[in-house]
Every structure is written in structure tokens, then in C-alpha cells.
PDB file of C-alpha atoms in Angstrom:
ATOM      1  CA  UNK A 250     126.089 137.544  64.298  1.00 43.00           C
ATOM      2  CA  UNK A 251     122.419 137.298  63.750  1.00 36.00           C
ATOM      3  CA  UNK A 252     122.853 137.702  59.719  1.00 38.00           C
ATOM      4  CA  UNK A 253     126.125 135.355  60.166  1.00 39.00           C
ATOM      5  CA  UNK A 254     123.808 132.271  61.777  1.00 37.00           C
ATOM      6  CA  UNK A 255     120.966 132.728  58.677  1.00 36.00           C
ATOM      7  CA  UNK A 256     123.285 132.564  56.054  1.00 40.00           C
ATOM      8  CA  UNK A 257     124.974 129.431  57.731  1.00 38.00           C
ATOM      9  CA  UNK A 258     121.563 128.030  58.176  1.00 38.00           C
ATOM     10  CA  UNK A 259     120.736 129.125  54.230  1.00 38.00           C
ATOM     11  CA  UNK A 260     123.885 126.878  53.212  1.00 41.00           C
ATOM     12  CA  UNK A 261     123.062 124.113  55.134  1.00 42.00           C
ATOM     13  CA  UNK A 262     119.522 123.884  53.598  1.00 40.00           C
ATOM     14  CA  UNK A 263     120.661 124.743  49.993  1.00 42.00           C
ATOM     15  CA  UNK A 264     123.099 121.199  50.329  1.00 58.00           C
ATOM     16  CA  UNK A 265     119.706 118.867  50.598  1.00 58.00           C
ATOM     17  CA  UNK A 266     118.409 118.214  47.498  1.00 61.00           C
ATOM     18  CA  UNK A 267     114.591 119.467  48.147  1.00 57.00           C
ATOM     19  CA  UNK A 268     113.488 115.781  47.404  1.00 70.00           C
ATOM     20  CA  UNK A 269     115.325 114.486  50.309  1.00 83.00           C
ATOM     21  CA  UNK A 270     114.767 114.201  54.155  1.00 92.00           C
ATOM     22  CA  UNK A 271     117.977 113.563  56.456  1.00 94.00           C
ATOM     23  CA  UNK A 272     116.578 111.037  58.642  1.00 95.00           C
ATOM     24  CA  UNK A 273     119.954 110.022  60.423  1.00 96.00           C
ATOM     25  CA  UNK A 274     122.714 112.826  61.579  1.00 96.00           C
ATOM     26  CA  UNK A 275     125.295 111.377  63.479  1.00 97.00           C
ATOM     27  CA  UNK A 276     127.410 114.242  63.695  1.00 95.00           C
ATOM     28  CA  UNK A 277     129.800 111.735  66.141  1.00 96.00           C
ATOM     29  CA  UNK A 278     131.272 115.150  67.710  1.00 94.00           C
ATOM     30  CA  UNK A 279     131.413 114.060  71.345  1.00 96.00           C
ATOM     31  CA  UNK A 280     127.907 112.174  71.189  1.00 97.00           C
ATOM     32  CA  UNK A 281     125.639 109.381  69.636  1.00 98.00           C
ATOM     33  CA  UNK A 282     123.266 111.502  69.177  1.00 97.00           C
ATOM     34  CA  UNK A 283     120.663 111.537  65.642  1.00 97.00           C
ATOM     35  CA  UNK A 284     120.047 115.095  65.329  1.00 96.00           C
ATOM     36  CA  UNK A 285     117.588 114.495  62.739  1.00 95.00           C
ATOM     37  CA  UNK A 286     115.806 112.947  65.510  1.00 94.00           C
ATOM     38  CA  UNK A 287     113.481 110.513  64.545  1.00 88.00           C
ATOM     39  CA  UNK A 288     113.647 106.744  65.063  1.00 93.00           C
ATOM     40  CA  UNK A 289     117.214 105.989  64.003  1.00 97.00           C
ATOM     41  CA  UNK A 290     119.667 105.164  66.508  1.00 98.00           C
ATOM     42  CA  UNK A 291     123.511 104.694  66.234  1.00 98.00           C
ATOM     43  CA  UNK A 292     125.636 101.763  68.991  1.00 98.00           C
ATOM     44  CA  UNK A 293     129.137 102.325  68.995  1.00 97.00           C
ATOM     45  CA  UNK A 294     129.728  98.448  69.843  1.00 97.00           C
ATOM     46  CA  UNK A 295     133.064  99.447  71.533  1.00 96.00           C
ATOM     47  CA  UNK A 296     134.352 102.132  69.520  1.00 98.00           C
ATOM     48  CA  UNK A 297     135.892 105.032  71.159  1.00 98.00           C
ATOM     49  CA  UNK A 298     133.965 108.152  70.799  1.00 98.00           C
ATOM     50  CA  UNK A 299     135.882 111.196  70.572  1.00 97.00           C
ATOM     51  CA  UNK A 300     135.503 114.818  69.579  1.00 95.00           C
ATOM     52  CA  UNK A 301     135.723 114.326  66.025  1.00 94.00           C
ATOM     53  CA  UNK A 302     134.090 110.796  65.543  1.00 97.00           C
ATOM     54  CA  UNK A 303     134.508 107.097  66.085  1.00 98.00           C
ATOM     55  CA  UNK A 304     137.863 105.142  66.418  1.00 98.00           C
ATOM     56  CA  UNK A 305     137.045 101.601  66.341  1.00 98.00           C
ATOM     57  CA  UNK A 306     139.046  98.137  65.980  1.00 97.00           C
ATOM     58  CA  UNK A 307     137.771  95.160  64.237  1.00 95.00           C
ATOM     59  CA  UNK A 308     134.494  94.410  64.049  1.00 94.00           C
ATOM     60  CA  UNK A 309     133.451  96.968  66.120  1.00 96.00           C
ATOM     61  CA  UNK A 310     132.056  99.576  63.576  1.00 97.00           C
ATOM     62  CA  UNK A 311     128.959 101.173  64.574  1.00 98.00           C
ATOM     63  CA  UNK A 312     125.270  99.886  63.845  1.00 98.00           C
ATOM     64  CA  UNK A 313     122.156 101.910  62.974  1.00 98.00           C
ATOM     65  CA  UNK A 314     118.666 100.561  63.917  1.00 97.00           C
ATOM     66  CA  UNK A 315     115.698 101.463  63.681  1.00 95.00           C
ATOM     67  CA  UNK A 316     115.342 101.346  59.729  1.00 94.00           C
ATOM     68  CA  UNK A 317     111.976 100.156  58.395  1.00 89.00           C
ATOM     69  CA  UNK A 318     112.818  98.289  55.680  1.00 85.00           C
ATOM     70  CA  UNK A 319     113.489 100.996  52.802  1.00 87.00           C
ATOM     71  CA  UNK A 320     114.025  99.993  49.187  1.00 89.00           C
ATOM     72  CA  UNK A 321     115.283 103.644  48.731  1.00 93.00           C
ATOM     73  CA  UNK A 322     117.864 105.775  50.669  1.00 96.00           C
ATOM     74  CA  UNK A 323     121.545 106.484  50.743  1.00 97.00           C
ATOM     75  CA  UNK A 324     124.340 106.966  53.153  1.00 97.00           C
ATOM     76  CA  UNK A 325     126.594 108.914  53.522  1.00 97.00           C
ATOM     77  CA  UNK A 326     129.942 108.846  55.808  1.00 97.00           C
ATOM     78  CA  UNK A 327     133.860 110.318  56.350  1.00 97.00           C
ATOM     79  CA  UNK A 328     136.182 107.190  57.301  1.00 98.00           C
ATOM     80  CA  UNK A 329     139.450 105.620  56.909  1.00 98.00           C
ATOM     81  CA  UNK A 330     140.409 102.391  57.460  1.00 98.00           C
ATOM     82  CA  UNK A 331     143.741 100.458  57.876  1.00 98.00           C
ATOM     83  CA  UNK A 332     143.338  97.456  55.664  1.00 97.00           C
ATOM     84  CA  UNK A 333     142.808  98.001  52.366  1.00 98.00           C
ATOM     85  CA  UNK A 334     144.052  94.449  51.074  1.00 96.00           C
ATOM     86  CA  UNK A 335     142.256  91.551  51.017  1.00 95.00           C
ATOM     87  CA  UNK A 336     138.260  91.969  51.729  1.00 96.00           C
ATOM     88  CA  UNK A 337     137.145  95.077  54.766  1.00 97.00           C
ATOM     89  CA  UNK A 338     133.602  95.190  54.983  1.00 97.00           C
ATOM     90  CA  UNK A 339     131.933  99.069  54.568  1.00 98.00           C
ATOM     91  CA  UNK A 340     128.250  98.217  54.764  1.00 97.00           C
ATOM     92  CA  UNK A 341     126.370  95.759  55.722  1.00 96.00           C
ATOM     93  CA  UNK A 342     122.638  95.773  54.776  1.00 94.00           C
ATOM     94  CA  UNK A 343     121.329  92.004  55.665  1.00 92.00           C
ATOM     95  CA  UNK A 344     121.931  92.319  59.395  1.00 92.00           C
ATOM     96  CA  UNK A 345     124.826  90.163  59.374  1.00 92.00           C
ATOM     97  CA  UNK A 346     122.888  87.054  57.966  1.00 91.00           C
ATOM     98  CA  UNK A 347     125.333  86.856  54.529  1.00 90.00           C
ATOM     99  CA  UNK A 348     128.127  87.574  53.233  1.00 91.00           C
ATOM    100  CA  UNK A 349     126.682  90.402  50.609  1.00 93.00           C
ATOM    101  CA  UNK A 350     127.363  93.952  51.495  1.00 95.00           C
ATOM    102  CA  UNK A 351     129.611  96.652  50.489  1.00 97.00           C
ATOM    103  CA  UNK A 352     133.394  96.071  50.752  1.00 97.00           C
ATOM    104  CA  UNK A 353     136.764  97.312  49.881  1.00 97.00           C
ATOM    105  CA  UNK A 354     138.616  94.502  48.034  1.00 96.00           C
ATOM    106  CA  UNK A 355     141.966  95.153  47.372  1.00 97.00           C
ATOM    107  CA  UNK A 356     142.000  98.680  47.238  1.00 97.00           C
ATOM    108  CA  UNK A 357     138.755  98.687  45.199  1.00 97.00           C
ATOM    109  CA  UNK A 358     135.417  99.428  45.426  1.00 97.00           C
ATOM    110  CA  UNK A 359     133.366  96.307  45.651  1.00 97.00           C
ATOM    111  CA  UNK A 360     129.686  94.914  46.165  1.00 96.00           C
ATOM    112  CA  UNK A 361     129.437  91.277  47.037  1.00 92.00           C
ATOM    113  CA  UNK A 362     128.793  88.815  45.203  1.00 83.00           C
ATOM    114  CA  UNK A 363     128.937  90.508  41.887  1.00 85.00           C
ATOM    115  CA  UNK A 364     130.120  93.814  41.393  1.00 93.00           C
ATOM    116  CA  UNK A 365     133.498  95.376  41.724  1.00 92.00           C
ATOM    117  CA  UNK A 366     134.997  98.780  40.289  1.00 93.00           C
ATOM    118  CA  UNK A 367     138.221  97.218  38.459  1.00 92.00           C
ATOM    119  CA  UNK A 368     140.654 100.443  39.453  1.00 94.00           C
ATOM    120  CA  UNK A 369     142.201 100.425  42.819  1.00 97.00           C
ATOM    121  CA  UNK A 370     140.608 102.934  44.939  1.00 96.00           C
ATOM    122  CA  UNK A 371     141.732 103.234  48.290  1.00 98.00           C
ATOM    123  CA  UNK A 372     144.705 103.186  50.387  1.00 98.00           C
ATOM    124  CA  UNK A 373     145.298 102.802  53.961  1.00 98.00           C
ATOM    125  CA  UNK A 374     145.046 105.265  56.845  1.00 98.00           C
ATOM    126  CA  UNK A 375     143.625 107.832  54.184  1.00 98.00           C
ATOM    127  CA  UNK A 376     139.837 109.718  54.669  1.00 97.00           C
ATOM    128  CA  UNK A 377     137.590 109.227  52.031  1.00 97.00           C
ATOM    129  CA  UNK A 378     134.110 110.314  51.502  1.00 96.00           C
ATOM    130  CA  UNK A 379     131.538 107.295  50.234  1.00 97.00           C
ATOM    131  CA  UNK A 380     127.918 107.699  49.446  1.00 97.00           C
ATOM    132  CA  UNK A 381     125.681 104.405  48.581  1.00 97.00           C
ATOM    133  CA  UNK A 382     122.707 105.536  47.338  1.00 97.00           C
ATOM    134  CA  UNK A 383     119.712 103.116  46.239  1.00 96.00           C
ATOM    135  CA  UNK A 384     116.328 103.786  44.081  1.00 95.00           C
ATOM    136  CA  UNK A 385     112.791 102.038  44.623  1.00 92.00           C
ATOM    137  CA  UNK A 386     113.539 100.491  41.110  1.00 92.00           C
ATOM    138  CA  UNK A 387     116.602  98.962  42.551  1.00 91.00           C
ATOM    139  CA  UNK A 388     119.133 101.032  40.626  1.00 95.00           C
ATOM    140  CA  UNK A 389     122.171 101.506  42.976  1.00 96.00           C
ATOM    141  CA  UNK A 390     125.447 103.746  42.897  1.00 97.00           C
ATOM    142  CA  UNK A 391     128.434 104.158  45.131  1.00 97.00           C
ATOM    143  CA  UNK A 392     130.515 107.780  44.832  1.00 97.00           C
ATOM    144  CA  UNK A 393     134.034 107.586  46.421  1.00 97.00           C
ATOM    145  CA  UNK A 394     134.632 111.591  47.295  1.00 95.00           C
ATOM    146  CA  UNK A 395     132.091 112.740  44.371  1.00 93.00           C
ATOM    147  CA  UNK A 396     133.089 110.087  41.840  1.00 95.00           C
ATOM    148  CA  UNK A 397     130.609 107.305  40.773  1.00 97.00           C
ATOM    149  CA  UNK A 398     132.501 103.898  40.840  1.00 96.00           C
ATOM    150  CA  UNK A 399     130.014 101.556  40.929  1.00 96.00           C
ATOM    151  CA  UNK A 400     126.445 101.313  39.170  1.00 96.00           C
ATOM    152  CA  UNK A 401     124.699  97.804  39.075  1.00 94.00           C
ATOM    153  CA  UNK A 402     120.908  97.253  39.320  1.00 92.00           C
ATOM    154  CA  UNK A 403     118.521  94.092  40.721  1.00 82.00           C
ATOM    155  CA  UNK A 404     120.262  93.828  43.726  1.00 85.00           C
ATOM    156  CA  UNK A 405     117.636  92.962  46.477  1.00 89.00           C
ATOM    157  CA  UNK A 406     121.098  92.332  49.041  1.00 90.00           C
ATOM    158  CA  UNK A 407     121.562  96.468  48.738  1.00 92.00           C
ATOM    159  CA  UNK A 408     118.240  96.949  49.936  1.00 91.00           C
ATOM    160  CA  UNK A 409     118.030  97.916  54.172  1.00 93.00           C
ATOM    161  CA  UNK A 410     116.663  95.215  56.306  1.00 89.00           C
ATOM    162  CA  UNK A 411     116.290  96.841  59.900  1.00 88.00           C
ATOM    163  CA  UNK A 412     120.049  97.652  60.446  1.00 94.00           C
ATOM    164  CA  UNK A 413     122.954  98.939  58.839  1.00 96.00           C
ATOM    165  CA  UNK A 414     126.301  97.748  60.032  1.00 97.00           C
ATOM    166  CA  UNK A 415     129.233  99.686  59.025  1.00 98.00           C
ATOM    167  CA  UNK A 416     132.858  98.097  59.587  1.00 98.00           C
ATOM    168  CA  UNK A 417     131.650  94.921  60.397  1.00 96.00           C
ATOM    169  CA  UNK A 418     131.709  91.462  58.925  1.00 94.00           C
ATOM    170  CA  UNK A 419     129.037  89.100  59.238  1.00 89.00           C
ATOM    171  CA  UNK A 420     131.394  86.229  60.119  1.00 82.00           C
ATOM    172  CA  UNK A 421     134.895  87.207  61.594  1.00 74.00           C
ATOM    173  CA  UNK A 422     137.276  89.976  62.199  1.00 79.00           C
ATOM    174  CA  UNK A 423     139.293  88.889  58.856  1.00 89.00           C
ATOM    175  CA  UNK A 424     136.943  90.887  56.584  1.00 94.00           C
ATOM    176  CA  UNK A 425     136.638  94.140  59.030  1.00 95.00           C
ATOM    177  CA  UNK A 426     139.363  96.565  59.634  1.00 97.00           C
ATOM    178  CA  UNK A 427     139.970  98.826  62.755  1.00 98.00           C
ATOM    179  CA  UNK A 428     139.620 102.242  61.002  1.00 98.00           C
ATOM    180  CA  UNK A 429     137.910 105.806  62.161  1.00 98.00           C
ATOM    181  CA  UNK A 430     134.632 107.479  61.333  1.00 98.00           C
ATOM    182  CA  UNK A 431     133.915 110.749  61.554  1.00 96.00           C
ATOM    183  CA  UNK A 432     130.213 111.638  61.103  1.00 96.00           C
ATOM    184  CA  UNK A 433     127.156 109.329  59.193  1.00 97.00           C
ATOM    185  CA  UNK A 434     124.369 110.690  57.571  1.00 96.00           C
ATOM    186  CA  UNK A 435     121.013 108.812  56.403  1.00 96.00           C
ATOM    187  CA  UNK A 436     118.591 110.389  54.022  1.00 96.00           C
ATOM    188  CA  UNK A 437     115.133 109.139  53.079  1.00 95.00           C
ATOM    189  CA  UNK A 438     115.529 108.517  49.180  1.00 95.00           C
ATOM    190  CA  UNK A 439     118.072 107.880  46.418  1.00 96.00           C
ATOM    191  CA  UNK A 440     120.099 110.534  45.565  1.00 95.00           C
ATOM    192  CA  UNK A 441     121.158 111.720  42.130  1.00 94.00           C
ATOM    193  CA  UNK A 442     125.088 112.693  41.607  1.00 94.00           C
ATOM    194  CA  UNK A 443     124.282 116.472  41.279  1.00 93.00           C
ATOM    195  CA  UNK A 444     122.656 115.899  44.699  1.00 94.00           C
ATOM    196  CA  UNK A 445     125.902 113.905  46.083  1.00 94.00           C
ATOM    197  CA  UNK A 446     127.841 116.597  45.045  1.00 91.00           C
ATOM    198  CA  UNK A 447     126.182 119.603  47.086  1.00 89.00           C
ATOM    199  CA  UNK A 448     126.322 116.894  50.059  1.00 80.00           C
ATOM    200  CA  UNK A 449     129.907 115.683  50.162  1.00 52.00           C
ATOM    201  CA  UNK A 450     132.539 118.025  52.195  1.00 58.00           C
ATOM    202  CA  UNK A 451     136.008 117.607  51.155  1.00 36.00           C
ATOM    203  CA  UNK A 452     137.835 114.672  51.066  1.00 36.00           C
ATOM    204  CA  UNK A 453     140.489 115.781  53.818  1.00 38.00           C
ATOM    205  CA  UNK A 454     138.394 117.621  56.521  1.00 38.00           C
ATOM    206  CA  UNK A 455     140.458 119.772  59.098  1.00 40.00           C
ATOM    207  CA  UNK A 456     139.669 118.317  62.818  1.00 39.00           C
ATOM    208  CA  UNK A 457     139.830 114.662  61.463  1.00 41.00           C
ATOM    209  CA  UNK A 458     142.584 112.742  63.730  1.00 39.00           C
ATOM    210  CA  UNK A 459     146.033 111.913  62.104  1.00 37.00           C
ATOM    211  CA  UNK A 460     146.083 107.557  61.777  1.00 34.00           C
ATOM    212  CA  UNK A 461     149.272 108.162  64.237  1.00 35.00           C
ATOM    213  CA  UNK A 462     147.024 109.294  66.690  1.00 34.00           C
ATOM    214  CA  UNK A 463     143.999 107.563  67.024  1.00 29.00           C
TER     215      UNK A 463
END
């Protein structure tokens, strides 16, 4: 047992890139809880917490505080969603103030206002993995379970400004979708796609609720 819990613990450590600190670890198994500790927090904002994560309606995606500003970081999270046509905000950096985030568009990738991956990506009720990862130098890239599909650079609206909002729009519940979540992870710096990689778990998890019964 005792070799068992060091070689899980080896693993664990060998899937941060030694450049990295996780500073957020919401593991969303039956708690809210960082376990990175540290100053990040997670709100539900109405979403039902479960065993395996988050099952929230419109507009009530979950919001991280406690950010101080960072230029560099990424995310990383497990969700589905149920509507993939039209616009569904994913991330929100600006607090809610604009319209500029992180979307799906029509079952594709999208950053608002000028960036969009032209190859439907996503469909409805299905678990993805996403990554959004962000340099000091402004260079950003989103992976959709490993694969890079977007790359643009000089955005200042992908940079954090206190919160991240996931799920939610910064206007109305037409440009949010109900969906499920089923863990979040925040690390200190950008993240190359080697490192994204090691990090991302597969794409279709076991312990992740069927759509039908959320």
C-alpha cells in the first residue's frame, strides 16, 4: 500500500511541468474546496454540486476570485454543455464588463471579438477537455482535448482581471448554456503543448454523469 501511494504521488508530480505551480484545484468531488490552497476561491452561483462536479443552468457557471491580475496562467477544466449553436460563453476574463471572452460559436472554438477556429468543434451533451493558456508576452492558445485550435497574440481582453467566470455571459442567459463541470484547475504560468499534454486526462472520464441524468 505504502509503495502503491508513492508511486501515485510520483505520477501526479511528473504531470506538472516543473515550471508551473497549480494555484487553483477544484477537484468539485463533493466540495468547493481549492486544494492548492492559497487565495483562490470557487462560488457555485446556484449550481448543483455533486460527487463528480458541477451541474449548472444558465448563467450560473461557477466564478473564481481571488486572482491578482496575472498576464500569464492557464486553465484548465472537464465540461459539457448543451448548446453548442449560436454563441455559449466558456470564459470570461473582464469580470463581466464586455462582451470579449472565450466562447463556443457554432460548434467552434471562438475568442471574441476576433478570433475563431473555422472547423466545428463541439457538439452537445459531449465532455471535452479545454485548456486556455496565456504568456507574459501576450501569446495565447486554446487546446480542445490536447489539440491546439486557436493561437492569436495582443490580446489584453485574455488577460485575468480579478475573476474568472466560466459559463456565464456578461449580459443575458442567451449566450450561456446550462451544461456540467467536472473539476477546474489554475496554474501560475503559460503552459507549452508538451506540458498540456502530461496535464489533460482523457476526453471521456469514467464517473462523469450521463447528460440524461444530470
Amino acid at each position: 500500500m505504502l509503495l502503491k501511494t508513492f508511486a501515485v504521488a510520483a505520477a501526479l508530480l511528473a504531470a506538472v511541468p516543473a515550471s508551473a505551480a497549480v494555484i487553483g484545484d477544484f477537484r468539485l468531488d463533493g466540495s468547493l474546496v481549492n486544494h492548492a490552497g492559497g487565495s483562490l476561491t470557487l462560488t457555485n452561483n446556484g449550481a448543483t454540486l455533486g460527487k463528480t462536479g458541477l451541474s449548472f443552468d444558465r448563467q450560473q457557471g461557477p466564478t473564481i476570485s481571488g486572482f491578482n491580475s496575472p498576464t500569464d496562467f492557464s486553465v484548465e477544466f472537464r465540461f459539457s454543455i448543451e448548446k453548442v449553436g449560436g454563441y455559449s460563453k466558456l470564459i470570461d476574463f473582464l469580470d463581466k464588463v464586455t462582451d470579449n471572452g472565450l466562447y463556443v460559436h457554432d460548434s467552434k472554438l471562438y475568442f471574441y471579438r476576433n478570433y475563431e477556429n473555422p472547423v466545428p468543434v463541439f457538439s452537445a451533451n459531449t465532455v471535452y477537455d479545454l485548456v486556455f493558456t496565456r504568456d507574459k508576452l501576450g501569446e495565447s492558445r486554446a487546446y480542445v482535448n490536447c489539440t491546439q485550435i486557436l493561437s492569436f497574440k495582443d490580446a489584453p481582453e485574455s488577460a485575468v482581471v480579478n475573476k474568472l467566470h466560466l459559463f456565464q455571459d456578461d449580459r443575458s442567459s442567451s449566450e450561456a448554456s446550462a451544461g456540467f463541470v467536472d473539476y477546474i484547475r489554475i496554474y501560475d504560468t503559460a503552459l507549452s503543448a508538451t506540458d498540456v499534454a502530461a496535464l489533460t486526462p482523457p476526453a471521456s472520464p469514467t464517473g462523469v454523469p450521463e447528460p440524461t441524468s444530470w
